[in-house]
XYZ file of C-alpha atoms in Angstrom:
335
model
C 108.273 -16.444 -7.652
C 111.184 -15.110 -5.107
C 110.612 -12.052 -2.458
C 112.301 -8.969 -1.881
C 114.048 -10.732 0.670
C 115.743 -13.286 -1.532
C 117.954 -10.726 -3.591
C 120.751 -9.008 -2.388
C 120.635 -5.418 -2.577
C 122.558 -2.620 -1.123
C 120.708 -1.448 2.320
C 120.487 2.554 0.276
C 117.598 0.353 -2.083
C 116.173 -1.691 0.941
C 115.544 0.930 2.624
C 113.880 3.023 0.203
C 111.373 -0.293 -0.905
C 110.863 -1.065 2.896
C 109.125 2.970 2.877
C 107.169 2.152 -0.597
C 105.800 -0.167 0.823
C 105.317 0.472 5.004
C 104.767 4.729 4.123
C 103.458 4.800 1.243
C 101.437 1.400 1.217
C 102.707 0.217 -2.012
C 101.261 -3.007 -3.062
C 104.293 -5.535 -3.302
C 103.766 -6.119 -7.074
C 104.406 -2.626 -7.396
C 107.667 -2.537 -4.534
C 109.206 -5.643 -7.111
C 108.583 -3.191 -10.596
C 111.218 -0.358 -8.630
C 112.533 -3.003 -7.444
C 113.461 -4.334 -10.714
C 113.820 -0.716 -12.564
C 116.211 0.787 -9.933
C 118.186 -2.831 -10.226
C 119.274 -1.738 -14.059
C 120.142 1.512 -13.422
C 122.702 0.632 -11.001
C 124.106 -1.940 -13.505
C 123.851 1.251 -16.179
C 125.612 3.482 -14.072
C 128.482 0.623 -12.072
C 129.195 0.225 -16.328
C 129.032 4.097 -17.502
C 131.637 5.152 -14.463
C 133.595 2.382 -15.333
C 132.751 0.299 -12.652
C 132.434 -3.086 -13.513
C 133.912 -5.234 -16.253
C 132.264 -4.449 -19.739
C 133.098 -7.985 -21.061
C 130.704 -9.539 -18.118
C 127.004 -10.230 -18.626
C 124.745 -7.384 -17.830
C 122.832 -9.238 -16.013
C 125.500 -10.629 -13.846
C 126.661 -7.039 -12.539
C 126.354 -6.732 -8.981
C 124.734 -3.937 -7.719
C 125.834 -4.173 -3.321
C 128.440 -1.333 -3.136
C 126.119 1.321 -4.505
C 125.896 3.910 -1.897
C 124.884 7.439 -1.845
C 128.294 9.038 -2.671
C 128.183 6.768 -6.123
C 124.280 8.445 -6.542
C 125.601 11.619 -5.270
C 127.068 12.406 -8.779
C 124.442 11.122 -11.068
C 123.323 14.171 -13.283
C 120.777 14.638 -16.160
C 123.521 14.102 -18.352
C 123.946 10.222 -16.869
C 120.148 10.096 -17.185
C 119.404 10.801 -20.187
C 122.643 8.055 -21.446
C 120.971 5.521 -19.076
C 117.678 6.473 -21.389
C 119.697 5.666 -24.434
C 120.758 3.166 -23.148
C 117.416 1.255 -22.493
C 116.067 2.056 -25.500
C 118.472 1.118 -27.808
C 120.249 -2.104 -25.903
C 117.897 -3.601 -23.763
C 114.574 -2.715 -26.198
C 112.484 -0.461 -24.295
C 109.398 0.786 -25.192
C 107.773 4.214 -24.152
C 105.925 2.908 -21.870
C 108.327 0.693 -19.960
C 110.459 4.272 -20.569
C 108.450 5.974 -18.771
C 108.524 3.725 -15.853
C 111.661 3.762 -15.457
C 111.872 7.519 -14.832
C 109.022 7.546 -12.526
C 110.797 5.222 -10.251
C 113.547 7.026 -10.712
C 112.266 10.574 -9.957
C 110.563 8.163 -6.838
C 114.100 7.032 -5.587
C 115.747 9.991 -5.999
C 112.589 12.225 -4.364
C 112.988 10.231 -1.586
C 116.676 9.974 -1.143
C 117.136 14.147 -1.064
C 113.183 15.230 0.479
C 112.902 11.948 3.256
C 116.027 10.091 3.578
C 118.282 13.869 3.194
C 121.575 11.809 1.481
C 121.476 13.992 -1.429
C 121.219 17.704 -1.371
C 119.970 17.522 -5.336
C 117.568 16.173 -6.910
C 119.231 15.410 -10.705
C 115.788 14.067 -11.764
C 113.822 17.239 -11.112
C 114.297 18.271 -15.096
C 114.147 14.273 -16.907
C 111.094 14.427 -19.057
C 109.361 11.289 -19.467
C 108.447 10.028 -22.892
C 105.961 10.781 -25.148
C 103.415 7.928 -24.942
C 101.226 7.550 -27.945
C 98.225 5.908 -26.990
C 96.788 2.864 -28.555
C 93.773 1.851 -28.463
C 93.532 -2.191 -26.121
C 93.366 -4.922 -28.145
C 90.680 -7.620 -27.494
C 88.782 -10.253 -28.534
C 85.197 -9.767 -30.263
C 82.223 -11.918 -29.448
C 83.413 -14.688 -31.900
C 86.303 -15.116 -30.739
C 85.551 -14.729 -27.286
C 83.546 -18.175 -28.124
C 85.835 -19.296 -29.711
C 88.303 -19.112 -26.585
C 85.955 -20.448 -24.801
C 84.525 -23.663 -27.498
C 88.722 -24.519 -27.453
C 88.826 -25.881 -23.743
C 86.471 -29.038 -24.637
C 89.182 -30.075 -27.399
C 92.275 -29.961 -25.185
C 91.415 -33.735 -22.953
C 93.094 -32.946 -20.170
C 92.589 -33.241 -15.750
C 91.923 -29.416 -15.482
C 90.090 -28.614 -18.266
C 87.054 -27.185 -16.061
C 89.320 -25.560 -14.267
C 90.754 -24.038 -16.799
C 87.080 -22.837 -18.699
C 86.026 -21.149 -15.041
C 89.054 -19.327 -15.061
C 88.463 -18.197 -19.456
C 85.315 -17.451 -18.247
C 85.508 -14.961 -15.683
C 88.339 -13.602 -17.368
C 86.062 -12.390 -20.416
C 83.186 -12.001 -17.685
C 84.424 -9.751 -15.275
C 87.283 -7.876 -16.959
C 89.423 -8.684 -13.588
C 93.259 -8.298 -13.376
C 95.262 -11.365 -13.834
C 96.659 -10.704 -9.604
C 93.261 -10.313 -8.564
C 92.073 -13.557 -10.315
C 94.944 -15.740 -8.867
C 94.132 -14.430 -5.212
C 90.262 -14.904 -5.253
C 89.889 -17.425 -2.044
C 86.702 -19.301 -1.430
C 85.328 -16.694 1.003
C 86.006 -14.149 -1.807
C 82.743 -15.727 -3.173
C 79.099 -14.980 -1.653
C 75.647 -14.575 -3.047
C 77.183 -15.077 -6.898
C 78.893 -11.543 -6.039
C 82.678 -11.439 -6.241
C 85.064 -9.299 -4.147
C 88.911 -8.747 -5.701
C 91.404 -6.765 -3.860
C 92.832 -4.386 -6.886
C 95.993 -2.177 -6.758
C 96.284 -0.411 -3.808
C 94.588 -2.716 -1.748
C 91.355 -1.374 -2.724
C 88.384 -3.630 -1.969
C 85.339 -3.383 -4.911
C 82.737 -6.199 -5.886
C 81.468 -7.836 -8.714
C 78.147 -8.832 -9.214
C 78.459 -12.471 -11.315
C 76.600 -13.241 -14.403
C 74.625 -17.006 -14.549
C 77.674 -18.322 -17.041
C 80.557 -17.321 -14.130
C 78.402 -19.035 -11.325
C 77.719 -22.291 -13.688
C 81.374 -22.666 -14.212
C 82.449 -22.013 -11.073
C 79.912 -24.522 -9.158
C 81.215 -27.068 -12.075
C 84.784 -26.322 -11.022
C 83.216 -26.935 -7.230
C 83.134 -30.394 -8.203
C 86.129 -31.471 -9.212
C 88.409 -28.845 -7.163
C 90.556 -30.917 -4.861
C 89.956 -31.705 -1.301
C 92.561 -33.294 0.766
C 96.816 -32.140 0.424
C 95.975 -28.887 -0.731
C 98.131 -25.626 0.886
C 96.214 -23.360 0.775
C 92.420 -24.268 2.046
C 90.448 -21.077 1.033
C 92.111 -20.602 -2.719
C 89.847 -21.346 -5.380
C 92.126 -22.492 -8.571
C 94.843 -24.638 -7.330
C 96.997 -26.193 -8.876
C 98.479 -29.579 -9.818
C 100.691 -29.178 -6.799
C 97.580 -28.508 -4.583
C 98.665 -24.605 -4.195
C 97.320 -21.492 -5.091
C 97.568 -21.395 -9.155
C 100.634 -18.926 -10.155
C 100.181 -15.539 -12.258
C 102.923 -17.832 -14.271
C 100.572 -20.912 -14.907
C 97.743 -19.022 -16.228
C 99.962 -17.128 -18.323
C 100.431 -20.249 -19.852
C 96.796 -21.331 -20.034
C 95.765 -18.628 -21.321
C 98.171 -19.191 -24.252
C 97.384 -22.486 -24.719
C 93.361 -21.729 -25.086
C 94.624 -19.056 -27.032
C 96.402 -21.207 -29.681
C 94.227 -24.040 -29.246
C 91.183 -21.329 -30.216
C 93.527 -20.384 -33.805
C 94.099 -16.879 -32.534
C 97.673 -15.265 -31.893
C 99.199 -15.768 -28.853
C 101.225 -13.046 -29.489
C 99.047 -10.712 -29.989
C 96.752 -11.932 -26.618
C 97.474 -12.446 -22.986
C 95.226 -12.319 -20.056
C 95.100 -8.591 -20.106
C 93.764 -8.945 -23.418
C 91.044 -10.633 -21.721
C 90.642 -7.622 -19.389
C 90.102 -5.518 -22.433
C 88.285 -8.323 -24.338
C 85.476 -8.084 -21.052
C 85.462 -4.116 -20.788
C 84.377 -3.569 -23.902
C 82.120 -6.255 -25.026
C 80.436 -4.834 -21.517
C 80.765 -1.216 -23.261
C 79.588 -1.909 -26.575
C 76.803 -4.190 -25.583
C 75.906 -3.820 -21.609
C 74.701 0.128 -22.211
C 77.309 0.486 -18.857
C 77.863 3.977 -18.082
C 81.531 4.745 -17.766
C 81.609 5.611 -14.177
C 79.489 2.437 -13.312
C 83.027 0.352 -15.864
C 85.603 2.681 -13.825
C 83.442 0.969 -10.447
C 83.833 -2.652 -12.173
C 86.987 -2.649 -13.728
C 88.605 -1.168 -10.575
C 90.130 1.773 -12.202
C 91.487 4.971 -10.415
C 90.989 7.566 -12.913
C 87.942 7.659 -15.120
C 90.711 8.650 -17.999
C 92.029 5.209 -18.228
C 88.603 3.495 -18.239
C 87.140 6.102 -21.482
C 89.297 4.316 -24.124
C 87.309 1.838 -23.848
C 84.491 4.224 -25.441
C 86.972 5.154 -28.420
C 86.720 1.792 -29.963
C 83.296 1.048 -31.855
C 83.848 3.033 -34.753
C 80.024 2.225 -35.505
C 78.207 2.993 -32.115
C 79.593 7.000 -32.860
C 78.787 6.289 -36.854
C 75.521 4.931 -35.818
C 75.105 8.273 -32.773
C 75.860 10.405 -35.352
C 73.301 9.312 -37.960
C 70.675 8.932 -35.193
C 71.513 12.867 -33.989
C 68.259 14.529 -34.752
C 69.634 17.458 -36.905
C 71.485 14.663 -39.397
C 69.615 15.372 -42.080
C 68.899 19.017 -41.511
C 71.322 20.712 -43.898
C 70.015 18.413 -47.518
C 66.147 19.297 -46.266
C 67.462 22.747 -46.136
C 69.530 22.890 -49.617
C 66.585 20.678 -50.736
C 63.489 23.669 -50.145
C 65.863 26.029 -51.156
C 66.290 24.751 -54.029
C 62.485 24.092 -54.973
C 62.298 27.813 -53.750
C 64.530 28.979 -56.496
């Protein structure tokens, strides 16, 4: 994956991204998302102001000439036009548009209050699109077992590694970035330490399935010629496995298991682990929040809404569940 230094960008944007990383402490992945979002906006702005050839491919429009003078001309109306553009021309979902609004607000607030390059902030009245909350997709127990079993049906030199990757996803509920970042030194006394969002460290106990899968992988893990000797999962090129490679691996086995590769992904495996832990582990929601590394309890609480059978059982076991009918029966007997 390219680093930000590999991209051409105007100084005003580079200064902002440096501010996010060095002062606000944002991770490199988060900073890169800001860059992508603002690059799209800059390209749109140039088209909108007739500063770019309309026949040019959108993704080929250069942004080096975007400066404070151009950004001072941005109005709320321009921002609404931009949101319409990313919705209609780039098929952005409400989640993607909401993220772009957040990126714009942070950027223009920086220009206004920190860099002092703008007298006013055009995003002050810009509202975020309404997001329809949907319950996360996840694999049930049988589907999860089928996914793990699918590894044995695909012959290959990396099957033991791939099985360990799937096992950790389904049992620990870690993020893709956390999985590829695992170092050998992060595993001690059957406990895995990962670095999550905001560079926050958390510990995850490893169950028997994970301990065994990692132990089997360590028997075949490459030793000689490895570029990152501390990395747990090694690619065919003998370097730390990339996020893109893991995504391809997961998609391959999802397909092999007869599941829909368009419906499930590495993040859906995180949802699966969280759901199964909550549903079968009798785990406190605060403990689950800590385990998943959620900053807000509201993010974790979505897993409390997944199992309708649990809700029905809880309601039926209420000691007052039959009180009304019994009371009615008594009243009729008295009559």
